[in-house]
mmCIF file with all atom_site columns, C-alpha atoms in Angstrom:
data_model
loop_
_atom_site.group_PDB
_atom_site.id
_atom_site.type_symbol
_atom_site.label_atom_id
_atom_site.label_alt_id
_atom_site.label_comp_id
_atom_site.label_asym_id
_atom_site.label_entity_id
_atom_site.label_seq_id
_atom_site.pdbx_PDB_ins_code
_atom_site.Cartn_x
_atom_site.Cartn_y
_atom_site.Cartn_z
_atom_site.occupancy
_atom_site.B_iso_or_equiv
_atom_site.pdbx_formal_charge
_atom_site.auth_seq_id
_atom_site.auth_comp_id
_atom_site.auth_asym_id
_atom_site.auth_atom_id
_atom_site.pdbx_PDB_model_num
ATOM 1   C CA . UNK A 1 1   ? 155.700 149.455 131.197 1.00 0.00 ? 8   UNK A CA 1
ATOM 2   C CA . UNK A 1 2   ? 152.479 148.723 131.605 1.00 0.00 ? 9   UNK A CA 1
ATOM 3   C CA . UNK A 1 3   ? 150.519 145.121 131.427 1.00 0.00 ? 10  UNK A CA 1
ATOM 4   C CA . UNK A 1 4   ? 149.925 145.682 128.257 1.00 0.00 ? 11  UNK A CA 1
ATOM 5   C CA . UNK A 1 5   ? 153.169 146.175 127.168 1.00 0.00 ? 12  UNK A CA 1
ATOM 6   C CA . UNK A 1 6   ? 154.642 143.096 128.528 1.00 0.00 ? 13  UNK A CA 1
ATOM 7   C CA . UNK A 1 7   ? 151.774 140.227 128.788 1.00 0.00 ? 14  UNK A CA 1
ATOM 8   C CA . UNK A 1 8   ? 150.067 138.303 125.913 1.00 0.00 ? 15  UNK A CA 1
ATOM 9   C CA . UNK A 1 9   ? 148.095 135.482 124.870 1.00 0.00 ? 16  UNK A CA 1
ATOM 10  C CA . UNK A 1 10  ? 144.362 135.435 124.028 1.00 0.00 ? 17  UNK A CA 1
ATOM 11  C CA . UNK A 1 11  ? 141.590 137.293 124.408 1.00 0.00 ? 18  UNK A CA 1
ATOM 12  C CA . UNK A 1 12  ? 138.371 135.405 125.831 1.00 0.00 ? 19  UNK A CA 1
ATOM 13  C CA . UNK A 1 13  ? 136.632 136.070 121.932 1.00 0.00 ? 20  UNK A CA 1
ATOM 14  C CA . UNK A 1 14  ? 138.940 133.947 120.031 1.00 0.00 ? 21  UNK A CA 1
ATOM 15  C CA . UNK A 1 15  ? 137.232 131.568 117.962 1.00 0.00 ? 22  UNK A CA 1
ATOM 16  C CA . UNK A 1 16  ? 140.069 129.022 118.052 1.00 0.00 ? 23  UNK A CA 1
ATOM 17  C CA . UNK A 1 17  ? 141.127 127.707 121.054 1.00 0.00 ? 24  UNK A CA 1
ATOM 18  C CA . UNK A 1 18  ? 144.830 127.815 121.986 1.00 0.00 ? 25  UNK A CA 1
ATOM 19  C CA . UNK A 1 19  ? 146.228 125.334 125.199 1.00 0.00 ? 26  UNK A CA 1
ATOM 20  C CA . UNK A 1 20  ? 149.621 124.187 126.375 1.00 0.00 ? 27  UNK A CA 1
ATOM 21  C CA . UNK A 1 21  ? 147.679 121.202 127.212 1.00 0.00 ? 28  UNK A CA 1
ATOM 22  C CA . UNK A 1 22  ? 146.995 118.044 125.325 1.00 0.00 ? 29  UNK A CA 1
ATOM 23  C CA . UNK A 1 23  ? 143.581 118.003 125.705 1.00 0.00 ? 30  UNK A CA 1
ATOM 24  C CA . UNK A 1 24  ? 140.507 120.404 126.997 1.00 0.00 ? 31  UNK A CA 1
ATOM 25  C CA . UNK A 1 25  ? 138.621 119.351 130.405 1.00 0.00 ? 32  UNK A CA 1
ATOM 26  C CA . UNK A 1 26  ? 134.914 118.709 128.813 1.00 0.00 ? 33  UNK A CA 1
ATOM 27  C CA . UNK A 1 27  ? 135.764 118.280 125.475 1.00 0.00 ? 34  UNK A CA 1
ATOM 28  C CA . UNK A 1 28  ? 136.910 115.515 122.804 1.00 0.00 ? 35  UNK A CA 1
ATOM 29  C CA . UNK A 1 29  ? 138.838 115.840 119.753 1.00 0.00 ? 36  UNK A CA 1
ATOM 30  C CA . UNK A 1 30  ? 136.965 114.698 116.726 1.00 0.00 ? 37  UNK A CA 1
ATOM 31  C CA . UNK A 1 31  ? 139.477 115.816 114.242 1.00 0.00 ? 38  UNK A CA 1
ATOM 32  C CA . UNK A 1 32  ? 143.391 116.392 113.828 1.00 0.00 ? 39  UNK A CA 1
ATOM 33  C CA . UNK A 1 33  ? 143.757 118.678 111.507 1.00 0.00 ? 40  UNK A CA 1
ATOM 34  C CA . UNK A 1 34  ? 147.986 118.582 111.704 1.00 0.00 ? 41  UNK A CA 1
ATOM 35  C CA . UNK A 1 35  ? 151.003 120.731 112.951 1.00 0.00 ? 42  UNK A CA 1
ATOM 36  C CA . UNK A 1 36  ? 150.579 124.634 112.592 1.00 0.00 ? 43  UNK A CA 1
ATOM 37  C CA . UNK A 1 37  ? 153.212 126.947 113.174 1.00 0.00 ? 44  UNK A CA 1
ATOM 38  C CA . UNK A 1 38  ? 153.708 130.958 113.057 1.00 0.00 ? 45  UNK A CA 1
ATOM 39  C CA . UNK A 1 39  ? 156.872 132.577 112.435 1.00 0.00 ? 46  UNK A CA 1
ATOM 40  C CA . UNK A 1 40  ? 158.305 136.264 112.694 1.00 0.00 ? 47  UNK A CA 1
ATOM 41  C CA . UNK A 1 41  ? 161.777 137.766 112.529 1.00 0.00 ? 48  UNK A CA 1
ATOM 42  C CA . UNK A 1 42  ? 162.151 140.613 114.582 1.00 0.00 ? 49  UNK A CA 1
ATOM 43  C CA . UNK A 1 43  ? 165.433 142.988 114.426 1.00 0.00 ? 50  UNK A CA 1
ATOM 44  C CA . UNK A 1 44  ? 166.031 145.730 116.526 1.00 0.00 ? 51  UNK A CA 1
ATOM 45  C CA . UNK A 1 45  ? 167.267 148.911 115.315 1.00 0.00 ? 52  UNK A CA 1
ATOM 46  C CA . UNK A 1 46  ? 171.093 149.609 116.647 1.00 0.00 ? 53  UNK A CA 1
ATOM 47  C CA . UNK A 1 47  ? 169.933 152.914 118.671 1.00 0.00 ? 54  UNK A CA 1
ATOM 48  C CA . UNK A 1 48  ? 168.069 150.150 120.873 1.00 0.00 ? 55  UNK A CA 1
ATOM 49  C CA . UNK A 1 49  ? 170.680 147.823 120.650 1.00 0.00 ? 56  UNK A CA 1
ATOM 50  C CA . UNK A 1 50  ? 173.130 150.267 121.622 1.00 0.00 ? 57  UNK A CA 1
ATOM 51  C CA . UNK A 1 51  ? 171.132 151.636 124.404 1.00 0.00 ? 58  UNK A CA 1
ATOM 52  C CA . UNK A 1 52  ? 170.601 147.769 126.129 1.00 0.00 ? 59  UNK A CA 1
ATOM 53  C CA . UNK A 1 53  ? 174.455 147.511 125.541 1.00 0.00 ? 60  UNK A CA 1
ATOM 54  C CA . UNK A 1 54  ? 174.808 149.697 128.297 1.00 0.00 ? 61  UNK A CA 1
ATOM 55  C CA . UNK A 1 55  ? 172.091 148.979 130.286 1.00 0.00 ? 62  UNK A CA 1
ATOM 56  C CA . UNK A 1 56  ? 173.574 145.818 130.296 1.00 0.00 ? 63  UNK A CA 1
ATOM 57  C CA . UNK A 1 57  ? 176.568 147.238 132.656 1.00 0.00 ? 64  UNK A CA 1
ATOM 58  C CA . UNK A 1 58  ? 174.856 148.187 135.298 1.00 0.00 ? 65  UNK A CA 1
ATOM 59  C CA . UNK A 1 59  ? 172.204 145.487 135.295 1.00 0.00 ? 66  UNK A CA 1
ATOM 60  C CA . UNK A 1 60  ? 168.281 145.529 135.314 1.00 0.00 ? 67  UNK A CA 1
ATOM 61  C CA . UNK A 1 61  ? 165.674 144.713 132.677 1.00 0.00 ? 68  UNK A CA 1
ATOM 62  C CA . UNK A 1 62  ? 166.119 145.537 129.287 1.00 0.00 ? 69  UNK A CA 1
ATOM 63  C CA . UNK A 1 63  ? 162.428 147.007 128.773 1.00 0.00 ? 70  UNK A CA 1
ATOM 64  C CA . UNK A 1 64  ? 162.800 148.044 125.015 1.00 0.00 ? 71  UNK A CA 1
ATOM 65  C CA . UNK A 1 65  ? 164.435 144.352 124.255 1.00 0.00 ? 72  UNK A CA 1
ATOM 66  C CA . UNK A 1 66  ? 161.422 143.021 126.806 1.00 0.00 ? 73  UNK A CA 1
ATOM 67  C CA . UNK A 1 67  ? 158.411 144.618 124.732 1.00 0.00 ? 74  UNK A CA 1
ATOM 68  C CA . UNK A 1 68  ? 159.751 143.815 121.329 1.00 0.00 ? 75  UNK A CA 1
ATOM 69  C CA . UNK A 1 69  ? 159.917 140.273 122.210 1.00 0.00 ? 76  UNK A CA 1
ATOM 70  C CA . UNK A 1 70  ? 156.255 140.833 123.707 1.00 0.00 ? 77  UNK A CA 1
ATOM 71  C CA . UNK A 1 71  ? 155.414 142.220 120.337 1.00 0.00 ? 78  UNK A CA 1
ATOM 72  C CA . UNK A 1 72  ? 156.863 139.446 118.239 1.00 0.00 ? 79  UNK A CA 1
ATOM 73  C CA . UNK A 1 73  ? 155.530 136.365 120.386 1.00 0.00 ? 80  UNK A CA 1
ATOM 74  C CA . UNK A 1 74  ? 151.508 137.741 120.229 1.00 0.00 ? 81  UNK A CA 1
ATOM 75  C CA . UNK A 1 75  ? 152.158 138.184 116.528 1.00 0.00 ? 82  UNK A CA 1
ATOM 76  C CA . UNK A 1 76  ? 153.702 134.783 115.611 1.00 0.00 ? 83  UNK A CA 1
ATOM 77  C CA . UNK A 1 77  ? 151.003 133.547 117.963 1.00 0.00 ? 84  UNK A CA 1
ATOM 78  C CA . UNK A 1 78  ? 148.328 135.595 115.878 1.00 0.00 ? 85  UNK A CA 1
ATOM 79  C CA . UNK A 1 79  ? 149.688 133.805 112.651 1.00 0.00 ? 86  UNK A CA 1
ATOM 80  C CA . UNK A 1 80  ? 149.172 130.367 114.159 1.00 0.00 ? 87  UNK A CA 1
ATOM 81  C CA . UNK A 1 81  ? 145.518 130.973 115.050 1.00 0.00 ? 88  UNK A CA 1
ATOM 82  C CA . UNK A 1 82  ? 145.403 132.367 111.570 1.00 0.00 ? 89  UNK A CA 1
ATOM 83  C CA . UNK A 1 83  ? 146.403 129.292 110.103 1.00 0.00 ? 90  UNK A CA 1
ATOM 84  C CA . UNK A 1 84  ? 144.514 127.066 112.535 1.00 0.00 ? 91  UNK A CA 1
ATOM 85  C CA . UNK A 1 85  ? 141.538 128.939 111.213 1.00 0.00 ? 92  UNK A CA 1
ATOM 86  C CA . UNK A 1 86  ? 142.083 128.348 107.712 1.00 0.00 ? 93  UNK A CA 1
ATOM 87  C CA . UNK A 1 87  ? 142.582 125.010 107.925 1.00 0.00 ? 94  UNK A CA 1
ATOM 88  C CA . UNK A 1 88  ? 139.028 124.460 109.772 1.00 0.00 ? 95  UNK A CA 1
ATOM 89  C CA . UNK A 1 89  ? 140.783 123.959 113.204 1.00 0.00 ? 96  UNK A CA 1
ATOM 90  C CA . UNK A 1 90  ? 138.829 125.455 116.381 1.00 0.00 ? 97  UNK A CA 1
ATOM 91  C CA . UNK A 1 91  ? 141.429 124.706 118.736 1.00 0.00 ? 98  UNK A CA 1
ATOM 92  C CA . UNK A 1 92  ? 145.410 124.167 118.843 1.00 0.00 ? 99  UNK A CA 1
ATOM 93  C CA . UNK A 1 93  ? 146.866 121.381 121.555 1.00 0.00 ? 100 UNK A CA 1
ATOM 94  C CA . UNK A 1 94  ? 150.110 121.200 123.061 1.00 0.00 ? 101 UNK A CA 1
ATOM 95  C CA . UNK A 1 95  ? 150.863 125.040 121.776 1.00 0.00 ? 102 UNK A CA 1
ATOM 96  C CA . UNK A 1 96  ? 154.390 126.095 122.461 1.00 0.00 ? 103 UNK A CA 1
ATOM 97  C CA . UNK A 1 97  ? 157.145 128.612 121.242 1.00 0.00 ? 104 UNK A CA 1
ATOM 98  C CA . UNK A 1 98  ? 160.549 128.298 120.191 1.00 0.00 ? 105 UNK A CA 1
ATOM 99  C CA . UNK A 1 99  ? 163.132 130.866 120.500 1.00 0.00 ? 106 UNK A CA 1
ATOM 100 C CA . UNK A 1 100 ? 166.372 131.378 118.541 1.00 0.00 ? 107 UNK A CA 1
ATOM 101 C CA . UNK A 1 101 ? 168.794 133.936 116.955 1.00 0.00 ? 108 UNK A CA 1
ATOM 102 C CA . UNK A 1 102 ? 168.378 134.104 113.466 1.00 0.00 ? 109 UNK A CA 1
ATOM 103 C CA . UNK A 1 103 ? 171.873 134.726 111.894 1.00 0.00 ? 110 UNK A CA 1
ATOM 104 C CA . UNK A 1 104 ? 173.096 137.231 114.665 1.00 0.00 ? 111 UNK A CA 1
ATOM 105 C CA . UNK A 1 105 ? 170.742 139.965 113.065 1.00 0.00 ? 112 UNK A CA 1
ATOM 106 C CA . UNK A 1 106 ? 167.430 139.441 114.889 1.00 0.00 ? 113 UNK A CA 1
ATOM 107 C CA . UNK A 1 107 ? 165.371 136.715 116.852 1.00 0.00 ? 114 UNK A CA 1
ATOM 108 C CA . UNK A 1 108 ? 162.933 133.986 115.584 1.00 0.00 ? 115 UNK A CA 1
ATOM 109 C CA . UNK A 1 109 ? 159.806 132.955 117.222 1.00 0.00 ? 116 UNK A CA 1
ATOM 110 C CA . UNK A 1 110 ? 158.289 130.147 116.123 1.00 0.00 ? 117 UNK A CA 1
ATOM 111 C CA . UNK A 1 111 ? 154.524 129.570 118.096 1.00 0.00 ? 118 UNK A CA 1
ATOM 112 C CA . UNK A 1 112 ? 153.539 125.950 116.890 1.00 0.00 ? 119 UNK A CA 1
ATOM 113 C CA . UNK A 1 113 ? 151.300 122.995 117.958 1.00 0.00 ? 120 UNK A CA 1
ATOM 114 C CA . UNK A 1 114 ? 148.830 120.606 116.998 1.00 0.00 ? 121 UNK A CA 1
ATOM 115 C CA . UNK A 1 115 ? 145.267 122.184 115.608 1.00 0.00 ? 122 UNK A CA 1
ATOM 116 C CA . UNK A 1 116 ? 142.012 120.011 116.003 1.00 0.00 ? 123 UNK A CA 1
ATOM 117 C CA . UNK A 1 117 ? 138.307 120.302 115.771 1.00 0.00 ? 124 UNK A CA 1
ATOM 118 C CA . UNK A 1 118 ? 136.828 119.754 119.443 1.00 0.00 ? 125 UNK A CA 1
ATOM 119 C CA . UNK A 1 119 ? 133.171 119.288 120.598 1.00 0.00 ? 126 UNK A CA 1
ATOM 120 C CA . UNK A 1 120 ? 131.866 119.006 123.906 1.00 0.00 ? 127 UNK A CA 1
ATOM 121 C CA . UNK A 1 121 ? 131.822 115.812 125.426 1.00 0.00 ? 128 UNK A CA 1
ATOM 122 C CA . UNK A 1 122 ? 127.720 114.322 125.517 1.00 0.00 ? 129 UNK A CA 1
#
């Protein structure tokens, strides 16, 4: 797998702003705009799940399990900038995921965190 296959996160054109952080280094938050959140439900068909079954037995990294979580993080990340955007946001604070199984059928990602309007400090 390439880099591409396994990283995320933003590209340097976004127009919103997305940090782990609770604030930006030069800038000051003039607005809260509130929580936003983007969800996705991924499944995995049960060839895949089959095949990291016994990959599992011998041990190593389960590369198709590895790039459809990839997948399903930059896209509930890509729904939270969505909604940061339509809400007038330019920037989301304290950004974070959470992971869980959703009814033993597939896994939920959650990307949330607090959007806000910043402006450079004067």
């Amino acid at each position: 797998m390439g880099i591409d296959e396994y990283g995320g996160g933003q590209t340097a054109q976004s127009d919103v702003l997305v940090v782990t952080t609770n604030d930006v280094p030069g800038y000051e938050v003039k607005q809260v705009v509130g929580e936003v959140f983007g969800l996705t439900v991924r499944s995995r068909h049960v060839g895949s799940q089959i095949g990291a079954g016994l990959k599992s037995l011998v041990g190593g990294e389960l590369k198709g399990l590895t790039k459809t979580l990839v997948e399903t993080r930059n896209q509930a990340m890509e729904r939270l900038v969505e909604q940061a955007r339509a809400r007038g946001a330019n920037a989301v604070l304290m950004f974070r995921f959470d992971v869980t199984a959703a009814a033993d059928v597939g896994t939920e990602v959650c990307a949330y965190g607090t959007a806000v309007v910043i402006a450079p400090r004067a």
